[in-house]
Tab-separated table of C-alpha atoms in Angstrom:
chain	number	residue	atom	x	y	z
F	8	MET	CA	0.000	0.000	0.000
F	9	ALA	CA	1.981	2.975	-1.324
F	10	VAL	CA	-0.182	5.820	-0.005
F	11	ASN	CA	-1.642	5.638	3.499
F	12	VAL	CA	-5.389	6.160	3.164
F	13	MET	CA	-5.415	8.450	6.187
F	14	ASP	CA	-3.207	10.867	4.249
F	15	THR	CA	-5.730	10.759	1.402
F	16	LEU	CA	-8.678	11.340	3.728
F	17	ARG	CA	-6.914	14.192	5.531
F	18	ALA	CA	-5.835	15.905	2.298
F	19	ARG	CA	-9.431	15.848	1.078
F	20	GLY	CA	-10.892	17.170	4.350
F	21	PHE	CA	-12.679	14.063	5.636
F	22	VAL	CA	-11.192	13.500	9.080
F	23	LYS	CA	-12.853	15.317	11.972
F	24	GLN	CA	-11.980	13.275	15.090
F	25	THR	CA	-9.928	10.176	15.846
F	26	VAL	CA	-8.117	8.578	18.774
F	27	TYR	CA	-4.987	6.391	19.019
F	28	GLU	CA	-4.070	8.220	15.840
F	29	GLU	CA	-0.453	7.107	15.443
F	30	GLU	CA	-1.346	3.475	16.106
F	31	LEU	CA	-4.209	3.625	13.587
F	32	TYR	CA	-2.041	5.346	10.963
F	33	GLU	CA	0.588	2.628	11.270
F	34	LYS	CA	-2.022	-0.136	11.051
F	35	LEU	CA	-3.657	1.367	7.941
F	36	GLY	CA	-0.234	1.629	6.306
F	37	LYS	CA	0.895	-1.943	6.752
F	38	GLU	CA	-2.148	-4.251	6.682
F	39	SER	CA	-5.674	-4.644	5.338
F	40	VAL	CA	-8.072	-3.344	7.989
F	41	PRO	CA	-11.712	-4.501	8.050
F	42	PHE	CA	-13.797	-1.396	8.846
F	43	TYR	CA	-17.477	-0.673	9.083
F	44	ILE	CA	-19.962	2.122	8.515
F	45	GLY	CA	-23.567	1.858	9.646
F	46	PHE	CA	-26.587	2.816	7.543
F	47	ASP	CA	-30.122	2.988	8.896
F	48	PRO	CA	-32.523	1.612	6.254
F	49	THR	CA	-35.162	4.261	6.902
F	50	ALA	CA	-35.898	4.905	3.184
F	51	ASP	CA	-35.636	2.996	-0.084
F	52	SER	CA	-32.833	5.256	-1.329
F	53	LEU	CA	-29.632	6.740	-0.009
F	54	HIS	CA	-29.424	10.530	-0.062
F	55	VAL	CA	-26.748	13.216	-0.194
F	56	GLY	CA	-26.200	12.826	3.550
F	57	HIS	CA	-24.808	9.335	2.840
F	58	PHE	CA	-22.680	10.502	-0.088
F	59	MET	CA	-19.522	11.171	1.922
F	60	GLN	CA	-19.660	7.759	3.568
F	61	LEU	CA	-19.785	6.098	0.125
F	62	ILE	CA	-16.808	8.099	-1.124
F	63	ALA	CA	-14.850	7.367	2.061
F	64	MET	CA	-15.560	3.643	1.677
F	65	HIS	CA	-14.293	3.864	-1.890
F	66	HIS	CA	-11.005	5.477	-0.777
F	67	MET	CA	-10.595	2.884	1.978
F	68	GLN	CA	-11.285	-0.057	-0.324
F	69	GLN	CA	-8.966	1.289	-3.034
F	70	ALA	CA	-6.224	1.437	-0.392
F	71	GLY	CA	-6.717	-2.268	0.350
F	72	HIS	CA	-9.120	-2.205	3.305
F	73	LYS	CA	-12.309	-4.267	3.594
F	74	PRO	CA	-15.672	-2.441	3.870
F	75	ILE	CA	-18.360	-3.909	6.089
F	76	ILE	CA	-21.699	-2.223	5.466
F	77	LEU	CA	-23.789	-2.584	8.566
F	78	ILE	CA	-27.488	-2.205	7.927
F	79	GLY	CA	-29.344	-1.211	11.066
F	80	GLY	CA	-32.205	-3.680	10.711
F	81	GLY	CA	-32.316	-4.075	14.475
F	82	THR	CA	-31.540	-0.525	15.559
F	83	ALA	CA	-33.964	0.874	12.956
F	84	MET	CA	-36.686	-0.819	14.971
F	85	ILE	CA	-35.667	1.458	17.859
F	86	GLY	CA	-34.520	4.721	16.263
F	87	ASP	CA	-31.263	6.637	16.654
F	88	PRO	CA	-31.586	9.794	18.808
F	89	SER	CA	-28.353	11.312	17.438
F	90	GLY	CA	-28.944	14.724	15.914
F	91	ARG	CA	-32.703	14.487	16.386
F	92	THR	CA	-35.187	16.246	18.607
F	93	ASP	CA	-38.025	13.841	17.865
F	94	MET	CA	-38.444	10.087	18.095
F	95	ARG	CA	-37.936	8.095	14.924
F	96	SER	CA	-40.749	5.824	13.767
F	97	MET	CA	-40.225	2.050	13.866
F	98	MET	CA	-40.146	-0.098	10.728
F	99	THR	CA	-41.235	-3.585	9.659
F	100	LYS	CA	-38.735	-6.294	8.684
F	101	GLU	CA	-40.154	-6.424	5.136
F	102	THR	CA	-39.636	-2.693	4.597
F	103	ILE	CA	-36.088	-2.928	5.931
F	104	ARG	CA	-35.273	-5.859	3.618
F	105	HIS	CA	-36.563	-3.956	0.582
F	106	ASN	CA	-34.580	-0.842	1.499
F	107	VAL	CA	-31.380	-2.879	1.920
F	108	GLU	CA	-31.668	-4.196	-1.636
F	109	CYS	CA	-32.070	-0.632	-2.933
F	110	PHE	CA	-29.033	0.520	-0.921
F	111	LYS	CA	-26.812	-2.262	-2.228
F	112	LYS	CA	-27.621	-1.407	-5.836
F	113	GLN	CA	-26.700	2.267	-5.275
F	114	MET	CA	-23.577	1.422	-3.276
F	115	SER	CA	-22.231	-0.828	-6.031
F	116	ARG	CA	-21.395	2.314	-8.024
F	117	PHE	CA	-18.854	3.258	-5.360
F	118	ILE	CA	-17.577	0.036	-3.846
F	119	SER	CA	-16.967	-3.498	-5.098
F	120	PHE	CA	-18.730	-6.552	-3.732
F	121	GLU	CA	-16.217	-8.835	-5.496
F	122	GLY	CA	-12.475	-9.471	-5.230
F	123	GLU	CA	-9.940	-9.852	-2.439
F	124	ASN	CA	-11.260	-7.133	-0.121
F	125	ALA	CA	-14.866	-7.315	-1.321
F	126	ALA	CA	-17.438	-5.338	0.621
F	127	ILE	CA	-19.988	-7.307	2.593
F	128	VAL	CA	-23.423	-6.319	3.880
F	129	VAL	CA	-24.532	-7.465	7.318
F	130	ASP	CA	-27.699	-6.707	9.272
F	131	ASN	CA	-27.537	-6.076	13.008
F	132	GLY	CA	-31.038	-7.487	13.264
F	133	ASP	CA	-29.369	-10.911	12.944
F	134	TRP	CA	-27.928	-10.596	16.441
F	135	LEU	CA	-29.975	-7.851	18.106
F	136	LEU	CA	-33.513	-9.136	17.563
F	137	ASP	CA	-32.991	-12.400	19.457
F	138	LEU	CA	-30.908	-11.007	22.322
F	139	ASN	CA	-31.654	-12.200	25.831
F	140	TYR	CA	-32.076	-8.951	27.740
F	141	ILE	CA	-30.654	-10.218	31.041
F	142	ASP	CA	-27.600	-11.707	29.321
F	143	PHE	CA	-27.127	-8.474	27.373
F	144	LEU	CA	-27.249	-6.347	30.515
F	145	ARG	CA	-24.757	-8.600	32.286
F	146	GLU	CA	-22.306	-8.765	29.391
F	147	ILE	CA	-22.615	-5.243	27.921
F	148	GLY	CA	-24.573	-2.988	30.272
F	149	ALA	CA	-22.097	-3.513	33.107
F	150	HIS	CA	-19.462	-1.603	31.104
F	151	PHE	CA	-21.519	1.584	30.626
F	152	SER	CA	-21.687	4.544	32.978
F	153	VAL	CA	-25.072	6.277	32.919
F	154	ASN	CA	-23.408	9.545	33.998
F	155	ARG	CA	-21.044	9.409	31.043
F	156	MET	CA	-23.836	8.483	28.624
F	157	LEU	CA	-25.956	11.441	29.725
F	158	SER	CA	-23.061	13.800	29.008
F	159	ALA	CA	-22.884	12.634	25.358
F	160	GLU	CA	-24.043	15.171	22.764
F	161	CYS	CA	-26.464	12.720	21.167
F	162	PHE	CA	-28.464	12.531	24.409
F	163	LYS	CA	-28.072	16.127	25.623
F	164	GLN	CA	-30.332	17.570	22.901
F	165	ARG	CA	-33.060	15.000	23.492
F	166	LEU	CA	-33.004	15.258	27.283
F	167	GLU	CA	-34.585	18.697	27.140
F	168	ARG	CA	-37.667	17.337	25.368
F	169	GLY	CA	-37.708	13.854	26.821
F	170	LEU	CA	-35.548	10.824	26.029
F	171	SER	CA	-37.265	7.446	26.080
F	172	PHE	CA	-35.551	4.437	27.640
F	173	LEU	CA	-35.963	2.769	24.248
F	174	GLU	CA	-33.683	5.362	22.661
F	175	PHE	CA	-31.334	5.404	25.639
F	176	ASN	CA	-30.432	1.816	24.739
F	177	TYR	CA	-29.241	2.879	21.285
F	178	MET	CA	-25.642	3.566	22.341
F	179	LEU	CA	-25.338	0.117	23.924
F	180	MET	CA	-26.757	-1.502	20.796
F	181	GLN	CA	-24.353	0.320	18.480
F	182	ALA	CA	-21.396	-0.489	20.725
F	183	TYR	CA	-22.461	-4.131	20.740
F	184	ASP	CA	-22.584	-4.060	16.915
F	185	PHE	CA	-18.897	-3.113	16.821
F	186	LEU	CA	-18.067	-5.903	19.284
F	187	VAL	CA	-19.955	-8.517	17.233
F	188	LEU	CA	-18.288	-7.362	13.993
F	189	HIS	CA	-14.919	-7.500	15.720
F	190	ARG	CA	-15.555	-11.079	16.855
F	191	GLN	CA	-17.032	-12.304	13.576
F	192	TYR	CA	-14.978	-10.421	10.957
F	193	GLY	CA	-11.962	-8.997	12.783
F	194	CYS	CA	-13.373	-5.490	12.313
F	195	SER	CA	-11.203	-3.011	14.217
F	196	LEU	CA	-12.313	0.391	12.893
F	197	GLU	CA	-15.665	2.148	12.849
F	198	LEU	CA	-16.184	5.207	10.637
F	199	GLY	CA	-19.105	7.619	10.586
F	200	GLY	CA	-20.323	11.203	10.640
F	201	ASP	CA	-19.152	13.368	13.514
F	202	ASP	CA	-22.646	13.319	15.063
F	203	GLN	CA	-21.920	9.626	15.807
F	204	TRP	CA	-18.724	10.278	17.786
F	205	SER	CA	-20.115	9.253	21.196
F	206	ASN	CA	-21.617	6.021	19.846
F	207	ILE	CA	-18.467	5.090	17.914
F	208	LEU	CA	-16.229	5.746	20.925
F	209	ALA	CA	-18.500	3.562	23.058
F	210	GLY	CA	-17.993	0.600	20.730
F	211	MET	CA	-14.247	1.117	20.502
F	212	ASN	CA	-13.938	1.252	24.286
F	213	LEU	CA	-16.121	-1.839	24.703
F	214	ILE	CA	-13.794	-3.910	22.480
F	215	ARG	CA	-10.692	-2.639	24.252
F	216	VAL	CA	-12.176	-3.481	27.666
F	217	LYS	CA	-13.806	-6.837	26.881
F	218	GLU	CA	-11.456	-8.264	24.268
F	219	GLN	CA	-8.242	-6.509	25.294
F	220	LYS	CA	-7.622	-5.908	21.572
F	221	PRO	CA	-6.909	-2.711	19.618
F	222	ALA	CA	-9.952	-0.989	18.155
F	223	PHE	CA	-10.250	2.425	16.548
F	224	ALA	CA	-12.716	5.229	15.876
F	225	MET	CA	-12.739	7.934	13.227
F	226	THR	CA	-15.407	10.445	12.317
F	227	PHE	CA	-15.820	12.586	9.240
F	228	THR	CA	-16.729	16.220	9.000
F	229	LEU	CA	-20.438	16.633	8.269
F	230	LEU	CA	-21.415	17.819	4.806
F	231	THR	CA	-22.533	21.365	5.561
F	232	THR	CA	-22.569	24.710	3.791
F	233	SER	CA	-20.209	27.491	4.863
F	234	ASP	CA	-22.907	28.843	7.189
F	235	GLY	CA	-23.311	25.497	8.948
F	236	LYS	CA	-26.503	24.167	7.332
F	237	LYS	CA	-26.647	20.498	6.325
F	238	MET	CA	-26.296	20.014	2.581
F	239	GLY	CA	-28.687	17.882	0.614
F	240	LYS	CA	-31.934	19.669	1.423
F	241	THR	CA	-34.097	21.582	-1.040
F	242	ALA	CA	-37.558	23.104	-0.912
F	243	LYS	CA	-38.827	19.738	-2.175
F	244	GLY	CA	-36.983	17.829	0.566
F	245	ALA	CA	-33.899	15.598	0.506
F	246	VAL	CA	-31.650	15.215	-2.536
F	247	TRP	CA	-31.855	11.470	-3.233
F	248	LEU	CA	-29.541	9.188	-5.208
F	249	ASP	CA	-32.559	7.409	-6.721
F	250	GLU	CA	-33.457	9.114	-9.998
F	251	ASN	CA	-37.162	8.421	-9.400
F	252	LYS	CA	-36.982	10.626	-6.301
F	253	THR	CA	-34.497	13.232	-7.568
F	254	THR	CA	-34.016	13.323	-11.344
F	255	PRO	CA	-30.458	13.465	-12.761
F	256	TYR	CA	-31.253	17.011	-13.959
F	257	GLU	CA	-32.396	18.109	-10.480
F	258	PHE	CA	-29.351	16.391	-8.986
F	259	TYR	CA	-27.045	18.170	-11.441
F	260	GLN	CA	-28.718	21.532	-10.779
F	261	TYR	CA	-28.386	21.102	-7.007
F	262	TRP	CA	-24.593	20.874	-7.274
F	263	ARG	CA	-24.385	23.494	-10.031
F	264	ASN	CA	-25.992	25.964	-7.630
F	265	VAL	CA	-23.896	25.405	-4.489
F	266	GLY	CA	-22.346	28.532	-2.955
F	267	ASP	CA	-19.017	29.764	-4.339
F	268	GLU	CA	-17.348	29.168	-0.984
F	269	ASP	CA	-18.529	25.516	-0.850
F	270	VAL	CA	-17.331	24.329	-4.269
F	271	GLU	CA	-13.771	23.375	-3.333
F	272	LYS	CA	-14.844	21.496	-0.200
F	273	CYS	CA	-17.512	19.550	-2.114
F	274	MET	CA	-15.060	18.703	-4.870
F	275	LYS	CA	-12.477	17.351	-2.448
F	276	LEU	CA	-14.988	15.365	-0.409
F	277	LEU	CA	-17.274	14.056	-3.131
F	278	THR	CA	-15.321	13.682	-6.381
F	279	PHE	CA	-12.280	11.594	-7.233
F	280	LEU	CA	-10.504	14.415	-9.070
F	281	PRO	CA	-6.888	14.996	-7.937
F	282	VAL	CA	-6.547	17.609	-5.178
F	283	GLU	CA	-4.147	19.676	-7.319
F	284	GLN	CA	-6.701	19.875	-10.160
F	285	ILE	CA	-9.436	20.881	-7.712
F	286	GLU	CA	-7.321	23.663	-6.207
F	287	GLU	CA	-6.518	24.948	-9.675
F	288	LEU	CA	-10.207	24.942	-10.685
F	289	CYS	CA	-11.176	26.775	-7.481
F	290	ALA	CA	-8.271	29.242	-7.395
F	291	HIS	CA	-10.443	32.191	-8.449
F	292	ARG	CA	-13.566	33.428	-6.687
F	293	ASP	CA	-14.873	35.435	-9.634
F	294	GLU	CA	-16.975	34.290	-12.600
F	295	ARG	CA	-14.389	31.537	-13.241
F	296	ILE	CA	-15.790	29.622	-10.235
F	297	ASN	CA	-18.790	28.792	-12.456
F	298	LYS	CA	-16.576	26.454	-14.477
F	299	ALA	CA	-15.675	24.648	-11.237
F	300	LYS	CA	-19.374	24.350	-10.375
F	301	GLU	CA	-20.080	22.782	-13.768
F	302	VAL	CA	-17.272	20.274	-13.249
F	303	LEU	CA	-18.565	19.482	-9.745
F	304	ALA	CA	-22.135	18.973	-10.954
F	305	PHE	CA	-21.058	16.822	-13.897
F	306	GLU	CA	-18.662	14.634	-11.867
F	307	LEU	CA	-21.184	13.949	-9.109
F	308	THR	CA	-24.032	13.234	-11.526
F	309	LYS	CA	-21.700	10.867	-13.413
F	310	GLU	CA	-20.759	9.072	-10.170
F	311	VAL	CA	-24.389	8.513	-9.186
F	312	HIS	CA	-26.217	8.166	-12.519
F	313	GLY	CA	-23.529	7.338	-15.082
F	314	GLU	CA	-21.847	9.410	-17.792
F	315	GLU	CA	-24.704	9.289	-20.320
F	316	LYS	CA	-27.261	10.769	-17.906
F	317	ALA	CA	-24.696	13.273	-16.625
F	318	LYS	CA	-24.129	14.536	-20.182
F	319	LEU	CA	-27.872	14.779	-20.752
F	320	ALA	CA	-28.373	16.731	-17.514
F	321	GLU	CA	-25.479	19.023	-18.399
F	322	GLY	CA	-26.965	19.638	-21.833
F	323	GLN	CA	-30.403	20.362	-20.400
F	324	ALA	CA	-28.911	22.832	-17.956
F	325	LYS	CA	-27.010	24.648	-20.701
F	326	ALA	CA	-30.124	24.750	-22.853
F	327	ALA	CA	-32.087	26.193	-19.943
F	328	PHE	CA	-29.574	28.983	-19.569
F	329	GLY	CA	-29.480	29.807	-23.258
F	330	GLY	CA	-26.469	27.807	-24.327
F	331	GLY	CA	-25.929	24.460	-26.017
F	332	ASP	CA	-28.111	22.430	-28.335
F	333	ALA	CA	-29.609	19.924	-25.911
F	334	GLU	CA	-33.304	19.705	-25.277
F	335	LEU	CA	-34.740	21.501	-22.285
F	336	LEU	CA	-36.196	19.308	-19.549
F	337	THR	CA	-39.826	18.748	-20.513
F	338	LYS	CA	-42.893	18.380	-18.307
F	339	GLU	CA	-46.214	17.258	-19.757
F	340	VAL	CA	-49.322	18.671	-18.084
F	341	SER	CA	-53.051	18.484	-18.722
F	342	ASP	CA	-56.239	20.334	-17.744
F	343	VAL	CA	-54.463	23.656	-17.306
F	344	ALA	CA	-55.850	27.034	-18.362
F	345	THR	CA	-53.540	29.518	-16.650
F	346	VAL	CA	-49.816	29.821	-15.937
F	347	VAL	CA	-50.682	29.272	-12.260
F	348	ASP	CA	-52.367	25.957	-13.178
F	349	ALA	CA	-49.307	24.946	-15.204
F	350	MET	CA	-46.929	25.782	-12.348
F	351	VAL	CA	-48.840	23.548	-9.928
F	352	ALA	CA	-49.261	20.714	-12.458
F	353	ALA	CA	-45.523	20.769	-13.292
F	354	GLY	CA	-44.514	20.752	-9.632
F	355	VAL	CA	-42.935	24.204	-9.773
F	356	ALA	CA	-45.269	25.372	-7.000
F	357	LYS	CA	-46.998	23.314	-4.306
F	358	SER	CA	-50.261	25.233	-4.540
F	359	LYS	CA	-52.026	27.915	-6.537
F	360	GLY	CA	-51.483	30.324	-3.658
F	361	GLU	CA	-47.736	29.755	-3.742
F	362	ALA	CA	-47.724	30.148	-7.557
F	363	ARG	CA	-49.543	33.494	-7.312
F	364	ARG	CA	-47.111	34.734	-4.665
F	365	LEU	CA	-44.154	33.819	-6.875
F	366	ILE	CA	-45.719	35.732	-9.773
F	367	GLU	CA	-46.456	38.752	-7.583
F	368	GLN	CA	-42.839	38.745	-6.396
F	369	GLY	CA	-41.655	38.905	-10.015
F	370	GLY	CA	-40.047	35.466	-10.003
F	371	VAL	CA	-41.856	33.851	-12.952
F	372	SER	CA	-41.363	34.240	-16.707
F	373	VAL	CA	-42.933	32.533	-19.689
F	374	ASP	CA	-40.544	32.260	-22.610
F	375	GLU	CA	-38.836	35.683	-22.389
F	376	THR	CA	-41.764	37.575	-20.841
F	377	LYS	CA	-42.083	38.210	-17.113
F	378	VAL	CA	-45.514	37.196	-15.794
F	379	SER	CA	-47.191	40.021	-13.868
F	380	ASP	CA	-50.819	38.878	-13.934
F	381	PRO	CA	-51.613	35.869	-11.667
F	382	ASN	CA	-54.564	35.079	-13.971
F	383	MET	CA	-52.484	35.036	-17.174
F	384	PRO	CA	-53.691	32.243	-19.489
F	385	ILE	CA	-51.161	29.807	-20.920
F	386	PRO	CA	-49.717	31.348	-24.114
F	387	ALA	CA	-49.579	28.142	-26.185
F	388	THR	CA	-49.554	24.352	-25.915
F	389	GLU	CA	-45.750	24.504	-25.618
F	390	PHE	CA	-43.739	27.171	-23.774
F	391	VAL	CA	-40.727	27.572	-21.510
F	392	LEU	CA	-41.478	28.337	-17.868
F	393	HIS	CA	-38.789	30.028	-15.758
F	394	LYS	CA	-38.973	30.224	-11.952
F	395	GLY	CA	-36.218	32.408	-10.557
F	396	LYS	CA	-32.701	31.729	-11.864
F	397	LYS	CA	-32.643	27.998	-11.210
F	398	VAL	CA	-35.817	26.360	-12.576
F	399	HIS	CA	-36.348	26.248	-16.346
F	400	LEU	CA	-38.883	23.826	-17.856
F	401	LYS	CA	-40.410	23.228	-21.240
F	402	ILE	CA	-44.144	22.823	-20.599
F	403	VAL	CA	-46.151	20.682	-23.015
F	404	VAL	CA	-49.925	20.864	-22.569
F	405	LYS	CA	-51.710	17.650	-23.527
């Protein structure tokens, strides 16, 4: 292994917290390390919040380490309180199984399930759902201090509004996951977002106490904008990797429109372009940053949806902004008489009231004409609808 993967992760801005750093660095540099990242199967698609974990797994696997994808089939039936102020709803086994299959298909674009250090998928429901509670308390619970648990960030936020005993068990469950994976697969490293730091540390400490073996923890910086907001949210909701939930065009446009100050960070964390090329692309904070945004949007759309769909999305975006020869993204609508009707039918506005407000605020144009009358009839059976600077659709009335 020529390049230590920790150097790669640090250079690209991944690493937020770690412990036993020198020992871990040495281990990653001289042997193949089985590592795991947990994913809660709470939807039938991964979203942008998972993106960094997929890229990190790719870097780790390319450096010779073995990814273990832990699906929280057991913990999803409880709910993780980390970063939440409400209680997560519980799920059926059938729903979880379906979601896992969807995850694996999306993950296969980033990591390999074949070869010497092939990724494997395991479900913590296999060992959590049949646990004997008394045995679990004796073996695992004895090693946890309630005082220390209550001081963890993941519980602090929930304590103010009420933390159920069900959720309080989550840290023990996640720590036990790490112990089981260590025993079954020799897993010695858990990775995750920085909001999981307390849970990851708990598992690492449990292995070191019970097994007297080295175990390690590393968290990644969270994918946030420069003003601290989580990335991957739009007015419509989450940005999904499933094209039926977020189209390749919408996905492309999301990244094309990130803030100037966030482009370099996103490129380093989410693309596989060399760091030197990224720094060169992002060297200027004037109109030249738009080229970097186009590269970012294209690369990420290619990673998730493939090159053909990335090229199509890029072409549609250029057509929407008056350049290129590609067709504009088309929406077919029916039973519409006014521009307001068309906006609602095409999904540009959630309601007629919202559509009227957008028109009154001067944010809507049809072809090249700004719409000023909320009752304006549709001008033809085909026209281009513009909402603000970012939404451009060809409307076809059937």
